PDB file of C-alpha atoms in Angstrom:
ATOM      1  CA  MET I   1      71.661  46.590 -31.047  1.00 75.00           C
ATOM      2  CA  ILE I   2      67.952  46.071 -30.239  1.00 90.00           C
ATOM      3  CA  TRP I   3      66.006  48.275 -27.837  1.00 93.00           C
ATOM      4  CA  ASP I   4      65.405  46.562 -24.495  1.00 93.00           C
ATOM      5  CA  ASN I   5      62.236  47.844 -22.800  1.00 94.00           C
ATOM      6  CA  GLU I   6      62.964  46.129 -19.497  1.00 95.00           C
ATOM      7  CA  PHE I   7      66.467  47.586 -19.300  1.00 96.00           C
ATOM      8  CA  ALA I   8      65.184  51.018 -20.328  1.00 96.00           C
ATOM      9  CA  LEU I   9      62.575  51.045 -17.567  1.00 96.00           C
ATOM     10  CA  SER I  10      65.121  49.898 -14.993  1.00 97.00           C
ATOM     11  CA  ILE I  11      67.423  52.863 -15.650  1.00 97.00           C
ATOM     12  CA  VAL I  12      64.737  55.560 -15.708  1.00 97.00           C
ATOM     13  CA  PRO I  13      64.930  56.328 -11.937  1.00 97.00           C
ATOM     14  CA  ALA I  14      68.682  56.934 -12.088  1.00 97.00           C
ATOM     15  CA  LEU I  15      68.319  59.110 -15.187  1.00 97.00           C
ATOM     16  CA  LEU I  16      65.519  61.110 -13.558  1.00 97.00           C
ATOM     17  CA  GLN I  17      67.778  61.739 -10.566  1.00 97.00           C
ATOM     18  CA  GLY I  18      70.435  63.079 -12.921  1.00 97.00           C
ATOM     19  CA  PHE I  19      67.740  65.081 -14.687  1.00 97.00           C
ATOM     20  CA  LEU I  20      66.781  66.769 -11.416  1.00 97.00           C
ATOM     21  CA  THR I  21      70.414  67.701 -10.859  1.00 97.00           C
ATOM     22  CA  THR I  22      70.492  69.208 -14.351  1.00 97.00           C
ATOM     23  CA  ILE I  23      67.412  71.292 -13.498  1.00 97.00           C
ATOM     24  CA  GLU I  24      69.061  72.389 -10.242  1.00 97.00           C
ATOM     25  CA  ILE I  25      72.221  73.455 -12.063  1.00 97.00           C
ATOM     26  CA  THR I  26      70.177  75.353 -14.639  1.00 97.00           C
ATOM     27  CA  LEU I  27      68.070  77.255 -12.115  1.00 96.00           C
ATOM     28  CA  LEU I  28      70.962  78.138  -9.804  1.00 97.00           C
ATOM     29  CA  GLY I  29      73.276  78.955 -12.704  1.00 97.00           C
ATOM     30  CA  THR I  30      70.652  81.165 -14.349  1.00 96.00           C
ATOM     31  CA  ALA I  31      69.996  83.042 -11.114  1.00 96.00           C
ATOM     32  CA  LEU I  32      73.728  83.673 -10.675  1.00 97.00           C
ATOM     33  CA  ALA I  33      74.227  84.644 -14.321  1.00 97.00           C
ATOM     34  CA  ALA I  34      71.226  86.985 -14.364  1.00 95.00           C
ATOM     35  CA  ALA I  35      72.250  88.783 -11.175  1.00 95.00           C
ATOM     36  CA  LEU I  36      75.960  89.011 -11.973  1.00 96.00           C
ATOM     37  CA  GLY I  37      75.318  89.997 -15.585  1.00 95.00           C
ATOM     38  CA  LEU I  38      73.043  92.833 -14.483  1.00 93.00           C
ATOM     39  CA  VAL I  39      75.628  94.149 -12.007  1.00 94.00           C
ATOM     40  CA  VAL I  40      78.331  94.044 -14.681  1.00 95.00           C
ATOM     41  CA  ALA I  41      76.128  95.847 -17.209  1.00 93.00           C
ATOM     42  CA  MET I  42      75.200  98.581 -14.735  1.00 89.00           C
ATOM     43  CA  LEU I  43      78.800  99.122 -13.620  1.00 91.00           C
ATOM     44  CA  ARG I  44      79.988  99.302 -17.225  1.00 89.00           C
ATOM     45  CA  HIS I  45      77.283 101.847 -17.977  1.00 85.00           C
ATOM     46  CA  LEU I  46      78.673 104.136 -15.260  1.00 83.00           C
ATOM     47  CA  ARG I  47      81.875 104.328 -17.333  1.00 82.00           C
ATOM     48  CA  ILE I  48      84.270 104.504 -14.402  1.00 85.00           C
ATOM     49  CA  PRO I  49      87.588 104.153 -16.329  1.00 86.00           C
ATOM     50  CA  VAL I  50      89.434 101.446 -14.383  1.00 90.00           C
ATOM     51  CA  ILE I  51      86.352  99.411 -13.444  1.00 91.00           C
ATOM     52  CA  SER I  52      84.858  99.675 -16.912  1.00 89.00           C
ATOM     53  CA  ARG I  53      88.047  98.470 -18.609  1.00 92.00           C
ATOM     54  CA  LEU I  54      88.493  95.638 -16.148  1.00 94.00           C
ATOM     55  CA  LEU I  55      84.910  94.441 -16.610  1.00 93.00           C
ATOM     56  CA  THR I  56      85.135  94.776 -20.379  1.00 92.00           C
ATOM     57  CA  PHE I  57      88.236  92.602 -20.425  1.00 94.00           C
ATOM     58  CA  SER I  58      86.623  90.078 -18.093  1.00 95.00           C
ATOM     59  CA  VAL I  59      83.572  89.778 -20.331  1.00 94.00           C
ATOM     60  CA  LEU I  60      85.718  89.374 -23.431  1.00 95.00           C
ATOM     61  CA  PHE I  61      87.919  86.783 -21.723  1.00 96.00           C
ATOM     62  CA  VAL I  62      85.007  84.676 -20.490  1.00 96.00           C
ATOM     63  CA  ARG I  63      83.264  84.828 -23.853  1.00 95.00           C
ATOM     64  CA  GLY I  64      86.508  84.080 -25.673  1.00 96.00           C
ATOM     65  CA  THR I  65      87.352  80.862 -23.812  1.00 96.00           C
ATOM     66  CA  PRO I  66      85.384  77.571 -23.902  1.00 97.00           C
ATOM     67  CA  LEU I  67      83.128  76.631 -21.022  1.00 97.00           C
ATOM     68  CA  LEU I  68      84.896  73.273 -20.788  1.00 96.00           C
ATOM     69  CA  VAL I  69      88.292  74.946 -20.297  1.00 97.00           C
ATOM     70  CA  GLN I  70      86.827  77.190 -17.601  1.00 97.00           C
ATOM     71  CA  ALA I  71      85.296  74.182 -15.838  1.00 97.00           C
ATOM     72  CA  TYR I  72      88.558  72.241 -15.939  1.00 97.00           C
ATOM     73  CA  PHE I  73      90.504  75.242 -14.638  1.00 97.00           C
ATOM     74  CA  ALA I  74      88.103  75.809 -11.740  1.00 97.00           C
ATOM     75  CA  PHE I  75      87.901  72.156 -10.742  1.00 97.00           C
ATOM     76  CA  PHE I  76      91.449  70.925 -11.337  1.00 96.00           C
ATOM     77  CA  VAL I  77      93.669  74.041 -11.129  1.00 96.00           C
ATOM     78  CA  LEU I  78      92.149  76.232  -8.409  1.00 95.00           C
ATOM     79  CA  PRO I  79      92.547  73.513  -5.733  1.00 95.00           C
ATOM     80  CA  SER I  80      96.311  73.961  -6.197  1.00 94.00           C
ATOM     81  CA  PHE I  81      95.815  77.463  -4.778  1.00 93.00           C
ATOM     82  CA  GLY I  82      93.681  76.252  -1.879  1.00 92.00           C
ATOM     83  CA  LEU I  83      90.299  76.919  -3.517  1.00 91.00           C
ATOM     84  CA  THR I  84      88.432  73.633  -3.357  1.00 91.00           C
ATOM     85  CA  PHE I  85      84.701  73.210  -3.857  1.00 93.00           C
ATOM     86  CA  SER I  86      82.391  70.332  -4.631  1.00 95.00           C
ATOM     87  CA  ALA I  87      81.891  69.391  -8.272  1.00 96.00           C
ATOM     88  CA  LEU I  88      78.290  70.625  -8.200  1.00 97.00           C
ATOM     89  CA  ALA I  89      79.159  73.973  -6.621  1.00 97.00           C
ATOM     90  CA  THR I  90      82.027  74.443  -9.063  1.00 97.00           C
ATOM     91  CA  GLY I  91      79.776  73.606 -11.985  1.00 97.00           C
ATOM     92  CA  VAL I  92      77.069  76.062 -10.920  1.00 97.00           C
ATOM     93  CA  VAL I  93      79.559  78.894 -10.391  1.00 97.00           C
ATOM     94  CA  VAL I  94      81.438  78.227 -13.629  1.00 98.00           C
ATOM     95  CA  ILE I  95      78.353  78.023 -15.827  1.00 98.00           C
ATOM     96  CA  GLY I  96      76.852  81.001 -14.016  1.00 97.00           C
ATOM     97  CA  ILE I  97      79.922  83.171 -14.602  1.00 97.00           C
ATOM     98  CA  ASN I  98      80.176  81.980 -18.192  1.00 97.00           C
ATOM     99  CA  TYR I  99      76.613  82.949 -19.027  1.00 97.00           C
ATOM    100  CA  SER I 100      76.789  86.177 -17.020  1.00 97.00           C
ATOM    101  CA  ALA I 101      79.226  87.489 -19.630  1.00 96.00           C
ATOM    102  CA  TYR I 102      76.643  86.940 -22.356  1.00 95.00           C
ATOM    103  CA  MET I 103      73.746  88.237 -20.275  1.00 95.00           C
ATOM    104  CA  ALA I 104      75.741  91.360 -19.400  1.00 94.00           C
ATOM    105  CA  GLU I 105      75.838  92.254 -23.092  1.00 92.00           C
ATOM    106  CA  VAL I 106      72.101  91.646 -23.388  1.00 92.00           C
ATOM    107  CA  TYR I 107      71.434  93.876 -20.384  1.00 92.00           C
ATOM    108  CA  ARG I 108      73.748  96.530 -21.809  1.00 89.00           C
ATOM    109  CA  ALA I 109      71.776  96.591 -25.048  1.00 87.00           C
ATOM    110  CA  GLY I 110      68.539  96.879 -23.090  1.00 86.00           C
ATOM    111  CA  ILE I 111      69.860  99.721 -20.956  1.00 84.00           C
ATOM    112  CA  GLU I 112      71.122 101.609 -23.990  1.00 84.00           C
ATOM    113  CA  SER I 113      67.715 101.194 -25.659  1.00 79.00           C
ATOM    114  CA  VAL I 114      66.114 103.420 -23.010  1.00 79.00           C
ATOM    115  CA  PRO I 115      65.555 106.840 -24.661  1.00 78.00           C
ATOM    116  CA  LYS I 116      68.174 109.404 -23.729  1.00 78.00           C
ATOM    117  CA  GLY I 117      65.429 111.898 -22.932  1.00 74.00           C
ATOM    118  CA  GLN I 118      64.292 109.822 -19.977  1.00 73.00           C
ATOM    119  CA  TRP I 119      67.767 109.913 -18.469  1.00 70.00           C
ATOM    120  CA  GLU I 120      67.843 113.685 -18.961  1.00 70.00           C
ATOM    121  CA  ALA I 121      64.378 114.090 -17.435  1.00 73.00           C
ATOM    122  CA  ALA I 122      65.385 112.073 -14.381  1.00 70.00           C
ATOM    123  CA  THR I 123      68.504 114.201 -13.996  1.00 70.00           C
ATOM    124  CA  ALA I 124      66.477 117.407 -14.334  1.00 70.00           C
ATOM    125  CA  LEU I 125      64.107 116.211 -11.602  1.00 70.00           C
ATOM    126  CA  ASN I 126      67.116 115.428  -9.412  1.00 71.00           C
ATOM    127  CA  LEU I 127      65.864 111.907  -8.724  1.00 72.00           C
ATOM    128  CA  PRO I 128      68.110 109.620  -6.656  1.00 76.00           C
ATOM    129  CA  ARG I 129      70.223 107.369  -8.860  1.00 74.00           C
ATOM    130  CA  GLY I 130      68.839 104.232  -7.251  1.00 74.00           C
ATOM    131  CA  ARG I 131      65.288 105.314  -8.028  1.00 76.00           C
ATOM    132  CA  VAL I 132      66.202 106.161 -11.621  1.00 75.00           C
ATOM    133  CA  TRP I 133      67.506 102.635 -12.133  1.00 77.00           C
ATOM    134  CA  SER I 134      64.744 100.789 -10.275  1.00 73.00           C
ATOM    135  CA  LYS I 135      61.728 102.804 -11.435  1.00 76.00           C
ATOM    136  CA  ILE I 136      62.665 104.089 -14.886  1.00 76.00           C
ATOM    137  CA  VAL I 137      65.578 102.336 -16.547  1.00 78.00           C
ATOM    138  CA  LEU I 138      65.455  98.701 -15.489  1.00 78.00           C
ATOM    139  CA  PRO I 139      61.693  98.125 -16.031  1.00 79.00           C
ATOM    140  CA  GLN I 140      62.051  99.279 -19.636  1.00 79.00           C
ATOM    141  CA  ALA I 141      65.381  97.576 -20.259  1.00 79.00           C
ATOM    142  CA  LEU I 142      64.316  94.207 -18.827  1.00 79.00           C
ATOM    143  CA  ARG I 143      61.127  94.212 -20.859  1.00 80.00           C
ATOM    144  CA  THR I 144      63.134  94.151 -24.081  1.00 81.00           C
ATOM    145  CA  VAL I 145      65.687  91.539 -23.003  1.00 86.00           C
ATOM    146  CA  VAL I 146      63.479  88.920 -21.315  1.00 85.00           C
ATOM    147  CA  PRO I 147      63.137  86.741 -24.462  1.00 86.00           C
ATOM    148  CA  MET I 148      66.910  86.651 -24.957  1.00 89.00           C
ATOM    149  CA  LEU I 149      67.450  85.768 -21.315  1.00 90.00           C
ATOM    150  CA  GLY I 150      64.960  82.943 -21.792  1.00 91.00           C
ATOM    151  CA  ASN I 151      66.993  81.652 -24.723  1.00 93.00           C
ATOM    152  CA  TYR I 152      70.120  81.665 -22.593  1.00 95.00           C
ATOM    153  CA  LEU I 153      68.305  79.674 -19.908  1.00 94.00           C
ATOM    154  CA  ILE I 154      67.495  76.986 -22.488  1.00 95.00           C
ATOM    155  CA  MET I 155      71.075  77.007 -23.732  1.00 96.00           C
ATOM    156  CA  MET I 156      72.382  76.653 -20.193  1.00 97.00           C
ATOM    157  CA  PHE I 157      70.066  73.689 -19.612  1.00 97.00           C
ATOM    158  CA  LYS I 158      71.685  71.889 -22.555  1.00 96.00           C
ATOM    159  CA  ASP I 159      75.239  73.104 -21.873  1.00 96.00           C
ATOM    160  CA  SER I 160      75.063  71.710 -18.349  1.00 96.00           C
ATOM    161  CA  ALA I 161      75.990  68.364 -19.957  1.00 96.00           C
ATOM    162  CA  ILE I 162      79.530  69.744 -20.302  1.00 96.00           C
ATOM    163  CA  LEU I 163      79.863  69.656 -16.521  1.00 97.00           C
ATOM    164  CA  SER I 164      79.903  65.850 -16.605  1.00 95.00           C
ATOM    165  CA  ALA I 165      83.572  66.324 -17.541  1.00 96.00           C
ATOM    166  CA  ILE I 166      84.302  67.523 -13.991  1.00 96.00           C
ATOM    167  CA  THR I 167      82.334  64.681 -12.361  1.00 94.00           C
ATOM    168  CA  VAL I 168      79.077  66.560 -11.812  1.00 96.00           C
ATOM    169  CA  VAL I 169      76.504  63.775 -11.698  1.00 95.00           C
ATOM    170  CA  GLU I 170      73.881  65.363 -13.925  1.00 96.00           C
ATOM    171  CA  LEU I 171      71.800  63.733 -16.667  1.00 97.00           C
ATOM    172  CA  MET I 172      74.592  63.239 -19.196  1.00 96.00           C
ATOM    173  CA  ALA I 173      76.983  61.864 -16.573  1.00 97.00           C
ATOM    174  CA  VAL I 174      74.406  59.316 -15.407  1.00 97.00           C
ATOM    175  CA  ALA I 175      73.730  58.234 -18.993  1.00 97.00           C
ATOM    176  CA  GLN I 176      77.457  57.796 -19.598  1.00 96.00           C
ATOM    177  CA  GLN I 177      77.926  55.842 -16.378  1.00 96.00           C
ATOM    178  CA  ILE I 178      75.074  53.473 -17.220  1.00 97.00           C
ATOM    179  CA  GLY I 179      76.325  53.012 -20.756  1.00 95.00           C
ATOM    180  CA  SER I 180      79.888  52.211 -19.701  1.00 95.00           C
ATOM    181  CA  SER I 181      78.896  49.897 -16.855  1.00 95.00           C
ATOM    182  CA  GLU I 182      76.244  47.963 -18.792  1.00 92.00           C
ATOM    183  CA  PHE I 183      77.911  48.195 -22.208  1.00 92.00           C
ATOM    184  CA  ARG I 184      74.618  49.524 -23.578  1.00 94.00           C
ATOM    185  CA  TYR I 185      74.408  53.132 -24.739  1.00 95.00           C
ATOM    186  CA  LEU I 186      71.258  53.004 -26.859  1.00 96.00           C
ATOM    187  CA  GLU I 187      68.736  53.186 -24.037  1.00 96.00           C
ATOM    188  CA  PRO I 188      70.452  55.644 -21.641  1.00 97.00           C
ATOM    189  CA  MET I 189      71.468  58.074 -24.365  1.00 97.00           C
ATOM    190  CA  THR I 190      68.065  57.929 -26.036  1.00 97.00           C
ATOM    191  CA  ILE I 191      66.207  58.549 -22.784  1.00 97.00           C
ATOM    192  CA  ALA I 192      68.607  61.374 -21.912  1.00 97.00           C
ATOM    193  CA  ALA I 193      68.004  62.968 -25.321  1.00 97.00           C
ATOM    194  CA  VAL I 194      64.244  62.719 -24.814  1.00 97.00           C
ATOM    195  CA  LEU I 195      64.471  64.352 -21.390  1.00 97.00           C
ATOM    196  CA  TYR I 196      66.541  67.223 -22.783  1.00 97.00           C
ATOM    197  CA  PHE I 197      64.071  67.634 -25.641  1.00 97.00           C
ATOM    198  CA  ILE I 198      60.869  67.629 -23.581  1.00 95.00           C
ATOM    199  CA  VAL I 199      62.205  70.585 -21.612  1.00 95.00           C
ATOM    200  CA  SER I 200      64.053  72.599 -24.250  1.00 95.00           C
ATOM    201  CA  TYR I 201      61.484  72.382 -27.056  1.00 94.00           C
ATOM    202  CA  PRO I 202      58.399  73.580 -25.119  1.00 93.00           C
ATOM    203  CA  SER I 203      60.562  76.200 -23.429  1.00 93.00           C
ATOM    204  CA  SER I 204      61.724  77.554 -26.790  1.00 92.00           C
ATOM    205  CA  ILE I 205      58.100  77.779 -27.944  1.00 92.00           C
ATOM    206  CA  LEU I 206      57.172  79.743 -24.817  1.00 91.00           C
ATOM    207  CA  VAL I 207      60.104  82.119 -25.317  1.00 88.00           C
ATOM    208  CA  ASN I 208      59.142  82.703 -28.962  1.00 87.00           C
ATOM    209  CA  ARG I 209      55.549  83.439 -27.981  1.00 87.00           C
ATOM    210  CA  LEU I 210      56.702  85.803 -25.261  1.00 83.00           C
ATOM    211  CA  GLU I 211      58.950  87.613 -27.731  1.00 80.00           C
ATOM    212  CA  ALA I 212      56.094  87.945 -30.223  1.00 81.00           C
ATOM    213  CA  ARG I 213      53.762  89.219 -27.510  1.00 81.00           C
ATOM    214  CA  LEU I 214      56.223  91.830 -26.330  1.00 73.00           C
ATOM    215  CA  ALA I 215      56.874  92.910 -29.914  1.00 68.00           C
ATOM    216  CA  HIS I 216      53.161  93.601 -30.484  1.00 69.00           C
ATOM    217  CA  SER I 217      52.410  95.180 -27.127  1.00 64.00           C
TER     218      SER I 217
END
């Protein structure tokens, strides 16, 4: 098969539209995962028996099952119980919950890295718990975990291609649709790969530089 420049140029607008959807999924999914993961980590740190065990199991279950299975379950099984959402909304929620389980562990490590003496000092000063978290614990914990969260953002950007399996019209889905309708996969798949690369590679460089900067600061 020979590369066709005219055909490649003609499909770029459609692929860019799918690319924008991929970016949307990544940003919304990351926001959900970061917020939910932080809540889970903080609740687990409180060590309330029932809640802690339930959250621990939930994290293990999400991390122990494939993202594709979770997406299929949410999109094809939940409607049987009256829970129906659009493909895009389902995809964002599923990928957000999936990555929140991983981010929760990253947050937990960051929280536990805060010196025990600072917790004891805050307790001795009788500071409100909310202020201890917002002014003492979280600023230090987040500083150490930012690079890892950045890596998860890049991974989510690439893993969003899995959501094409539940009809989310993101970059990979558009490339597949063009390939199957035109019986040409070389151009759409190549352009899709390039679009993934021009985002993920520079992003990984920025994350590595940030990690090095934090390590030497």
